[in-house]
XYZ file of C-alpha atoms in Angstrom:
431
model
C 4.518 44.884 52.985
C 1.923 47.292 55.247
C 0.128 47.822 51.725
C -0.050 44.325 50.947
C -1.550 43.550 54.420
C -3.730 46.271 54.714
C -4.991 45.242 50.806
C -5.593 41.257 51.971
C -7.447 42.548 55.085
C -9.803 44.334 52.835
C -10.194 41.918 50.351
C -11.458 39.467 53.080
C -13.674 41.846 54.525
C -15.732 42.497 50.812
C -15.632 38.940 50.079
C -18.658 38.200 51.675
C -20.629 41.399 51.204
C -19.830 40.652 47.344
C -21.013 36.545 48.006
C -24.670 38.343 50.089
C -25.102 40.492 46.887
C -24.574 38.142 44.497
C -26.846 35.211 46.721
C -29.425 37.948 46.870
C -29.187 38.314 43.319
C -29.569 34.720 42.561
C -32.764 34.961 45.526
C -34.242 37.249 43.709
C -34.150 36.106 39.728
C -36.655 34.499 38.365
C -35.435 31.413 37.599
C -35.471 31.141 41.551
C -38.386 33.387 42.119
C -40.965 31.670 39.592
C -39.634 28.079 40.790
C -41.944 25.459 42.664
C -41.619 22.028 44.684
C -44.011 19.785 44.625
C -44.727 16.496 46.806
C -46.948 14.202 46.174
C -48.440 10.697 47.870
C -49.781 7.541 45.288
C -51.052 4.711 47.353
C -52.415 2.067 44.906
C -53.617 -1.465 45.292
C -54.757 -3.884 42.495
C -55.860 -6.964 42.269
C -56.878 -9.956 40.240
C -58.322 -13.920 40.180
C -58.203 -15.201 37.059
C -57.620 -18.208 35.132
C -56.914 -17.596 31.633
C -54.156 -19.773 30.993
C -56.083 -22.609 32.357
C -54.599 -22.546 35.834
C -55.541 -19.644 38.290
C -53.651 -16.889 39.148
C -53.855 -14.268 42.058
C -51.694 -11.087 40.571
C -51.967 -8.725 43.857
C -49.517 -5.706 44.040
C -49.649 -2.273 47.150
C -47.503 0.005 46.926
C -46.845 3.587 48.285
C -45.496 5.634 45.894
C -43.613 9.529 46.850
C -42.844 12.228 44.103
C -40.912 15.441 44.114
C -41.653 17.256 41.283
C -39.286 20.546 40.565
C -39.931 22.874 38.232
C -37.515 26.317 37.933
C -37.964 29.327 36.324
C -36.660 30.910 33.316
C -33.086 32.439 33.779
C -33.601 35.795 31.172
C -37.449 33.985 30.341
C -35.496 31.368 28.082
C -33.843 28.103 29.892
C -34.272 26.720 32.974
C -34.234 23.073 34.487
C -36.619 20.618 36.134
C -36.382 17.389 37.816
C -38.363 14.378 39.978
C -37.736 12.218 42.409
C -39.776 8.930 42.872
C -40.129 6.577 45.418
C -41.921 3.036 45.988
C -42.436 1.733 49.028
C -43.514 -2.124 49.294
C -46.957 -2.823 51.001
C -47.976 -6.130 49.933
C -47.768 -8.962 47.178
C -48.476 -12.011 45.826
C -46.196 -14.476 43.203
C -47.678 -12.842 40.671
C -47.047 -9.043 41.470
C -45.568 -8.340 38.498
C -48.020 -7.933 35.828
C -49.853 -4.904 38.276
C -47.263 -2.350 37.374
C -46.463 -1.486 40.718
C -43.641 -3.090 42.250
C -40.281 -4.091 41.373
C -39.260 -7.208 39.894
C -36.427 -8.189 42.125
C -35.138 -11.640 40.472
C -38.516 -12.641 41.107
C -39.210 -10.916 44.348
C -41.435 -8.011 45.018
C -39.713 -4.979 46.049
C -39.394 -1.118 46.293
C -37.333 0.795 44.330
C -36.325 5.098 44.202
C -35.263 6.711 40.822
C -34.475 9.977 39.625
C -37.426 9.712 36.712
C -37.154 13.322 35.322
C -33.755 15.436 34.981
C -34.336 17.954 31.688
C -33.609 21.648 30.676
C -36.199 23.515 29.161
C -35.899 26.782 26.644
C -38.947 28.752 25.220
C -39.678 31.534 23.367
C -42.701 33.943 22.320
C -42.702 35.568 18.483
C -44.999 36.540 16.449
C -48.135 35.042 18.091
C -45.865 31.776 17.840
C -45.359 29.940 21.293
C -42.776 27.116 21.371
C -40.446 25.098 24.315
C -37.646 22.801 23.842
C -37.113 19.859 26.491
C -33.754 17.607 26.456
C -33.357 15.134 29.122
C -35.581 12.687 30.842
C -38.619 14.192 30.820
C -42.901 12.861 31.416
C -44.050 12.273 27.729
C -47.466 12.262 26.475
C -47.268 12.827 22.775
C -47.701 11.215 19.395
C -47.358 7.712 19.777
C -45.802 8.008 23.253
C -47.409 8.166 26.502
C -47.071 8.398 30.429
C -48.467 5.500 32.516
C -48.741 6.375 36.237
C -49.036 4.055 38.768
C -46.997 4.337 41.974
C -44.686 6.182 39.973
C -44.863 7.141 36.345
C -42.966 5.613 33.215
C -40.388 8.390 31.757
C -38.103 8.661 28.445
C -34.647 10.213 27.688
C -34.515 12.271 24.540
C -35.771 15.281 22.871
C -38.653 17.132 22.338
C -40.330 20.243 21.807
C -43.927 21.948 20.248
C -44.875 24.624 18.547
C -48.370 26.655 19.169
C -50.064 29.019 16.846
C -53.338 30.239 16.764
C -55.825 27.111 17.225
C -52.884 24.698 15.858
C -50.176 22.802 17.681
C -47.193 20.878 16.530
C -45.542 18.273 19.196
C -42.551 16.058 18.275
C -39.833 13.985 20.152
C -36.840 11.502 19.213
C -36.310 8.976 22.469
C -33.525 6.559 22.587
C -34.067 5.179 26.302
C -36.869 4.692 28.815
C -37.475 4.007 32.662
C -40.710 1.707 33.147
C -43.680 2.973 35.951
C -42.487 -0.161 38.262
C -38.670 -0.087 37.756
C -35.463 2.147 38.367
C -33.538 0.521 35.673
C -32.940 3.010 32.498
C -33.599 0.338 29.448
C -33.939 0.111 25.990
C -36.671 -0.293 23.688
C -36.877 -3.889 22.492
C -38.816 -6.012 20.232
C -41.101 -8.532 20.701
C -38.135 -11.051 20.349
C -35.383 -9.127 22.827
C -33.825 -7.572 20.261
C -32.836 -3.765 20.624
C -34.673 -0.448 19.176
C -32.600 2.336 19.086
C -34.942 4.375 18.612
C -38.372 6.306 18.579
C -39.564 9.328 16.724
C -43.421 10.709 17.201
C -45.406 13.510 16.191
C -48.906 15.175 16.255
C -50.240 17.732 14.992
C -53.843 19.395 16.816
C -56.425 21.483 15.685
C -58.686 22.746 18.250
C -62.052 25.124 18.095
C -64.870 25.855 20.817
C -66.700 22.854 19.196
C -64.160 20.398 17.553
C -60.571 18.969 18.587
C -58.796 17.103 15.567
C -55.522 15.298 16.522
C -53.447 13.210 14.189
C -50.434 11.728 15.760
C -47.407 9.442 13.947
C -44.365 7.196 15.016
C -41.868 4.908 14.308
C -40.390 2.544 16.264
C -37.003 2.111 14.472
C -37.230 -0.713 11.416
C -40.186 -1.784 13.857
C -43.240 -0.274 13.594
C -45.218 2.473 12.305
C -48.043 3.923 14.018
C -51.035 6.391 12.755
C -53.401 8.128 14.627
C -56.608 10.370 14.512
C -58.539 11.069 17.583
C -61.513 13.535 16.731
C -63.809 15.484 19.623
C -67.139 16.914 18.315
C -69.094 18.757 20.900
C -72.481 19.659 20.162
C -73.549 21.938 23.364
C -72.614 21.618 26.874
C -74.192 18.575 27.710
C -73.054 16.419 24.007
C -70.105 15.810 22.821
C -68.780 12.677 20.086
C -65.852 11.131 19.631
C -63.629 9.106 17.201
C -60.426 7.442 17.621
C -58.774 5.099 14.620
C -55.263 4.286 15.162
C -53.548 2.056 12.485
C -49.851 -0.112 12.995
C -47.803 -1.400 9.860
C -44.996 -3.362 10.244
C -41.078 -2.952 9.209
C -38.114 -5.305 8.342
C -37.451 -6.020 12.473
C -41.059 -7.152 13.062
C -41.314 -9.150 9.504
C -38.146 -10.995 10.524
C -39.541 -12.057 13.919
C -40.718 -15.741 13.770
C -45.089 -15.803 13.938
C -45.356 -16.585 17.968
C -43.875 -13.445 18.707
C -46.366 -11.939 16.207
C -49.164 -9.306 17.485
C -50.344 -10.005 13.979
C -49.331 -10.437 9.984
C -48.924 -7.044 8.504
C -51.339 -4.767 9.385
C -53.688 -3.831 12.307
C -56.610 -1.283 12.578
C -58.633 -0.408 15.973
C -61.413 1.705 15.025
C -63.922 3.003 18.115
C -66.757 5.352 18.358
C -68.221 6.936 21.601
C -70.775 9.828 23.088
C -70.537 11.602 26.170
C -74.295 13.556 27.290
C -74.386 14.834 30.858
C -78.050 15.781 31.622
C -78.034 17.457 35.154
C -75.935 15.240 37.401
C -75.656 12.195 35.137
C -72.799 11.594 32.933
C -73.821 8.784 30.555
C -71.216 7.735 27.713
C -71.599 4.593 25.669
C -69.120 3.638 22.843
C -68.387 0.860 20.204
C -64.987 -0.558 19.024
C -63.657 -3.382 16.738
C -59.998 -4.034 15.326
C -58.579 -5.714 12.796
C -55.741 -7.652 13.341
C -55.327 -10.533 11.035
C -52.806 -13.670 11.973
C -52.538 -16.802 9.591
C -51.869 -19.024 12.331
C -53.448 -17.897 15.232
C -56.107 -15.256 16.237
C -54.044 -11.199 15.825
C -54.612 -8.577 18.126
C -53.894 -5.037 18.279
C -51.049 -3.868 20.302
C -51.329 -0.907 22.395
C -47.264 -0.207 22.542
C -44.993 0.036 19.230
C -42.120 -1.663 21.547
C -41.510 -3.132 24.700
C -40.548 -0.558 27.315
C -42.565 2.469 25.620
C -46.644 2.969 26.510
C -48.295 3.555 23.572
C -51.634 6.512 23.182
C -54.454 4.760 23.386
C -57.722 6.565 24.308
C -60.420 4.049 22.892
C -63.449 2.995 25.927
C -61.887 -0.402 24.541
C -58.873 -0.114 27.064
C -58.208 -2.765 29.259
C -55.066 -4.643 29.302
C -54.690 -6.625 25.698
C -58.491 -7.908 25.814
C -60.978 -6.329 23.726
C -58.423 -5.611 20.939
C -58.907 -8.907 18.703
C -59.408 -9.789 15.396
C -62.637 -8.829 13.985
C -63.606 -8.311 17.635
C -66.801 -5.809 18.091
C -67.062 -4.789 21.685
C -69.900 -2.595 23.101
C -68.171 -0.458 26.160
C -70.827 1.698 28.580
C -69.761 3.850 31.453
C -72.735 5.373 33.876
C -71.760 7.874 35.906
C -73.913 10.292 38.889
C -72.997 13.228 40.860
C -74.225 12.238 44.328
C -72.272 15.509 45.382
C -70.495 18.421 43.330
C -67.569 16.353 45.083
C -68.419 12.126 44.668
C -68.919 10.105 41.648
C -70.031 6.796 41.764
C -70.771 4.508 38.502
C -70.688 1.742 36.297
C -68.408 0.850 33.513
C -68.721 -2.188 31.451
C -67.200 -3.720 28.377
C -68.940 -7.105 26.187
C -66.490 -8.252 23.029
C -67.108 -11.283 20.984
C -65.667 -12.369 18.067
C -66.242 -16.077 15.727
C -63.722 -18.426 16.069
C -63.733 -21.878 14.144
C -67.473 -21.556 13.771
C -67.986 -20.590 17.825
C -69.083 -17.120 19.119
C -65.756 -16.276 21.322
C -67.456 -14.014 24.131
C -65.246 -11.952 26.630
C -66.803 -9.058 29.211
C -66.485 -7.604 32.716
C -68.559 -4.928 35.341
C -67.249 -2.882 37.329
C -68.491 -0.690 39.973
C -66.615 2.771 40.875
C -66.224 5.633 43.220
C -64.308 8.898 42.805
C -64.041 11.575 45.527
C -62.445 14.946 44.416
C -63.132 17.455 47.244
C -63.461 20.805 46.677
C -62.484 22.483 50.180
C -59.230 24.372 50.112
C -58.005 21.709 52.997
C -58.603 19.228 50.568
C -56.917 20.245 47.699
C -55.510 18.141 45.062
C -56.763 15.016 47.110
C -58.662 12.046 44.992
C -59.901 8.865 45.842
C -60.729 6.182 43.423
C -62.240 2.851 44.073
C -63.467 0.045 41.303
C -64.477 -4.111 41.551
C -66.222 -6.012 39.848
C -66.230 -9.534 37.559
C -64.954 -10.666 34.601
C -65.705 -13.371 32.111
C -63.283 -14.234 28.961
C -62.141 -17.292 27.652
C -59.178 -19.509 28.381
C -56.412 -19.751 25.860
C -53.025 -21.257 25.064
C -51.246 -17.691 23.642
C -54.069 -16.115 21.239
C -55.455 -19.583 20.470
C -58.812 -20.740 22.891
C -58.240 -23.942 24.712
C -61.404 -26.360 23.870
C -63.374 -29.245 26.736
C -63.018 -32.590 25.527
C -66.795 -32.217 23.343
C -64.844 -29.102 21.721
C -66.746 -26.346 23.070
C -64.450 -23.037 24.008
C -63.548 -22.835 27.626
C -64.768 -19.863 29.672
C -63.433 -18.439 32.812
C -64.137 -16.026 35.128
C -62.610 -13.018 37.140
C -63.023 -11.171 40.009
C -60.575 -7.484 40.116
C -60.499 -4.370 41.855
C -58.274 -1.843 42.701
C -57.936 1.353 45.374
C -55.897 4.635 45.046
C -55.611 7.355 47.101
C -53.429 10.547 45.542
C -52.706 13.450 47.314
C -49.982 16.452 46.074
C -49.643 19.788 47.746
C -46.759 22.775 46.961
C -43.921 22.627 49.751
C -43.319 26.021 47.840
C-alpha cells in the first residue's frame, strides 16, 4: 500500500511538468508559431434618390462593420485551420435600406447582425516546381464564376476548393452547395430567379500570366441553371500602358427555360463584351473603356446578369459595373475614369458612365458622374488605413420591370439621381 502511495504521489507531481512540456511544445510548432490575428474596422455609408419606378425612393444604409480574421500555421507544413468573425453594427437607415448591402433585413427592419463567415481547413503541398492548397469549409471565394462582395462584412460560401500553380499557369476550382450574403447571418441556398433551390455550383479558371500579358478564362455552372464563360485578357505595353478585354457569355439550362418570361434576365443567350486602356503619364492615371451586351428578350428589353443565382456574386470586372444598369440589350456604353496623384498618398478623380440603347424607334439614354477621393497613407502609423469618398448624379429612364414607362405624347420618361457613398477601413495584426 506504501508503494502504491508513494507511486500516486509521483504521478501527480510529473503530471504537470509533462502538461508544461507538451504546452511548450504546442507554443512552439508552427502551426502556432506561423499563426496571425487580424482585426479590422469597415465603416460604410451609401446612399441614393432615385425614381426609377416612377415614384422616388431614398435607399440610405451606415453601418460599422468588425472582422477577426485567423489564419494558423501548418502543423508538419501540410494542414492547418482558419476562421472569421464578423460583426455589423447599425448606424442609420431609411425604408429602403435594403438594396445598399449593408444591413440586415429584419422582417422589414434595419438591423445588425454577427456571423461566423469563415471556418475552413487548409492542406498544401510543394513538388516538383508544382504548388497546390486544398480549402474545405466556409471560406472568402474569388474564383471562376464566383466572387467576394465586401461591404460591412463580406459574402462567403461553404464547399470545396483548391488550385494548382506551375510555372506561369494556374488552375483554380471549387464545388459550393451553400452561401452567407455580405448583409446577412443566415447560411442560404442558391435559388433561382423563381425561389426555387440550386444545389449547387461548380467554377473554374485557368490563368496564364507573363511580364506583359495575363490571360484568364474562367467557367461555371449553376446546377440545371446556368452556364457561365469567361475571358478577361491584360496586355501591358510599358509601365505607363496597359489594355484590357473582358467577354463573359451566360447560356441557359432546363431550370431557367422552365421559368415563366417575367422572371427572365433574357431568352437564351447573353454576351457582355467591354474594352478598356489604362496610361499613367507622371501623376495622372487616365483609363477610358467601351462596353455593349447582348441580351435578347421577346417580350421585353434582356439584360445581362451579373450573378448565375440568387445568393452567389458573380466575376464581373467590366468599367460597365454598376448595379444592373449599363448591361442592356444592344446597349453601347462609353465608361471614363480620371484619376491624379495630388500626393504619393491622395487620389482624387472622376468616373463616368453614358449607355444608350433604341427602343421602339426612341434613343433610350442612361448615365451618371461621379466625383472621388482615396487616401492610402503611407506612414507606418497609418498602415493599412483607406479612405474612400464618391457623389455625384445620375440620369436613366423610368421603367415598369425592363420595359420604359412613356408621358401621355409617348415620349420615354427620364429621371434623375443623386448617390454617394463614404468608407473608412482600417485592419492592423493583434499578432
Amino acid at each position: 500500500m506504501e508503494k502504491l502511495r508513494i507511486s500516486l504521489i509521483i504521478a501527480l507531481l510529473c503530471t504537470p511538468a509533462i502538461s508544461l512540456a507538451e504546452i511548450s511544445d504546442i507554443r512552439a510548432s508552427d502551426f502556432i508559431k506561423n499563426s496571425s490575428l487580424e482585426l479590422g474596422t469597415h465603416n460604410i455609408l451609401k446612399y441614393l434618390d432615385e425614381g426609377e419606378t416612377g415614384k422616388r425612393n431614398v435607399h440610405n444604409a451606415w453601418g460599422q462593420g468588425i472582422s477577426l480574421d485567423y489564419k494558423s500555421g501548418y502543423i508538419n507544413n501540410f494542414i492547418g485551420v482558419d476562421g472569421s468573425y464578423y460583426g455589423v453594427i447599425k448606424l442609420a437607415a431609411a425604408d429602403n435600406f435594403a438594396s445598399r448591402g449593408i444591413l440586415y433585413n429584419d422582417n422589414g427592419e434595419a438591423s445588425g447582425f454577427n456571423k461566423i463567415g469563415q471556418l475552413y481547413g487548409k492542406a498544401k503541398f510543394s513538388e516538383f516546381g508544382i504548388d497546390g492548397n486544398l480549402y474545405g469549409g466556409w471560406k472568402l471565394l474569388k474564383l471562376g464564376v464566383l466572387t467576394t462582395s465586401m461591404r460591412a462584412a463580406p459574402n462567403t460560401y461553404q464547399g470545396l476548393s483548391g488550385d494548382v500553380t506551375w510555372d506561369a499557369y494556374r488552375l483554380r476550382m471549387a464545388y459550393v452547395n451553400k452561401s452567407s450574403n455580405r448583409d446577412s447571418p443566415d447560411k442560404v441556398h442558391f435559388l433561382t430567379s423563381d425561389g426555387k433551390d440550386i444545389n449547387s455550383i461548380y467554377t473554374g479558371d485557368l490563368q496564364y500570366k507573363s511580364d506583359n500579358i495575363t490571360a484568364l478564362y474562367m467557367y461555371g455552372e449553376s446546377e440545371d441553371y446556368l452556364r457561365r464563360s469567361g475571358l478577361e485578357l491584360a496586355l501591358k505595353q510599358n509601365k505607363a500602358l496597359a489594355y484590357g478585354v473582358q467577354i463573359y457569355t451566360t447560356d441557359t439550362l432546363d431550370k431557367y427555360d422552365s421559368m415563366r418570361s417575367s422572371k427572365k434576365d433574357f431568352d437564351t443567350s447573353a454576351t457582355h463584351y467591354a474594352v478598356d486602356m489604362t496610361w499613367k503619364p507622371g501623376k495622372w492615371v487616365v483609363k477610358p473603356g467601351f462596353e455593349y451586351t447582348q441580351a435578347h428578350k421577346t417580350d421585353g428589353i434582356g439584360q445581362f446578369p451579373r450573378h448565375i443565382s440568387k445568393n452567389s456574386r458573380g466575376t464581373f470586372n467590366s468599367m460597365a459595373y454598376a448595379g444592373l444598369d449599363y448591361m442592356r440589350d444592344e446597349e453601347k456604353v462609353i465608361s471614363f475614369d480620371l484619376g491624379y496623384n495630388l500626393t504619393p498618398d491622395f487620389l482624387m478623380g472622376i468616373n463616368t458612365h453614358y449607355g444608350f440603347f433604341d427602343y421602339k424607334g426612341q434613343t433610350v439614354k442612361e448615365g451618371e458622374f461621379n466625383v472621388y477621393t482615396l487616401w492610402k497613407p503611407s506612414s507606418p502609423a497609418l498602415k493599412n488605413l483607406t479612405i474612400f469618398t464618391l457623389a455625384g448624379p445620375g440620369r436613366t429612364f423610368e421603367h415598369n420591370g425592363t420595359t420604359p414607362t412613356v408621358d401621355s405624347n409617348g415620349i420615354i420618361k427620364k429621371v434623375d439621381s443623386i448617390a454617394y457613398e463614404f468608407r473608412i477601413d482600417y485592419k492592423f495584426n493583434i499578432f
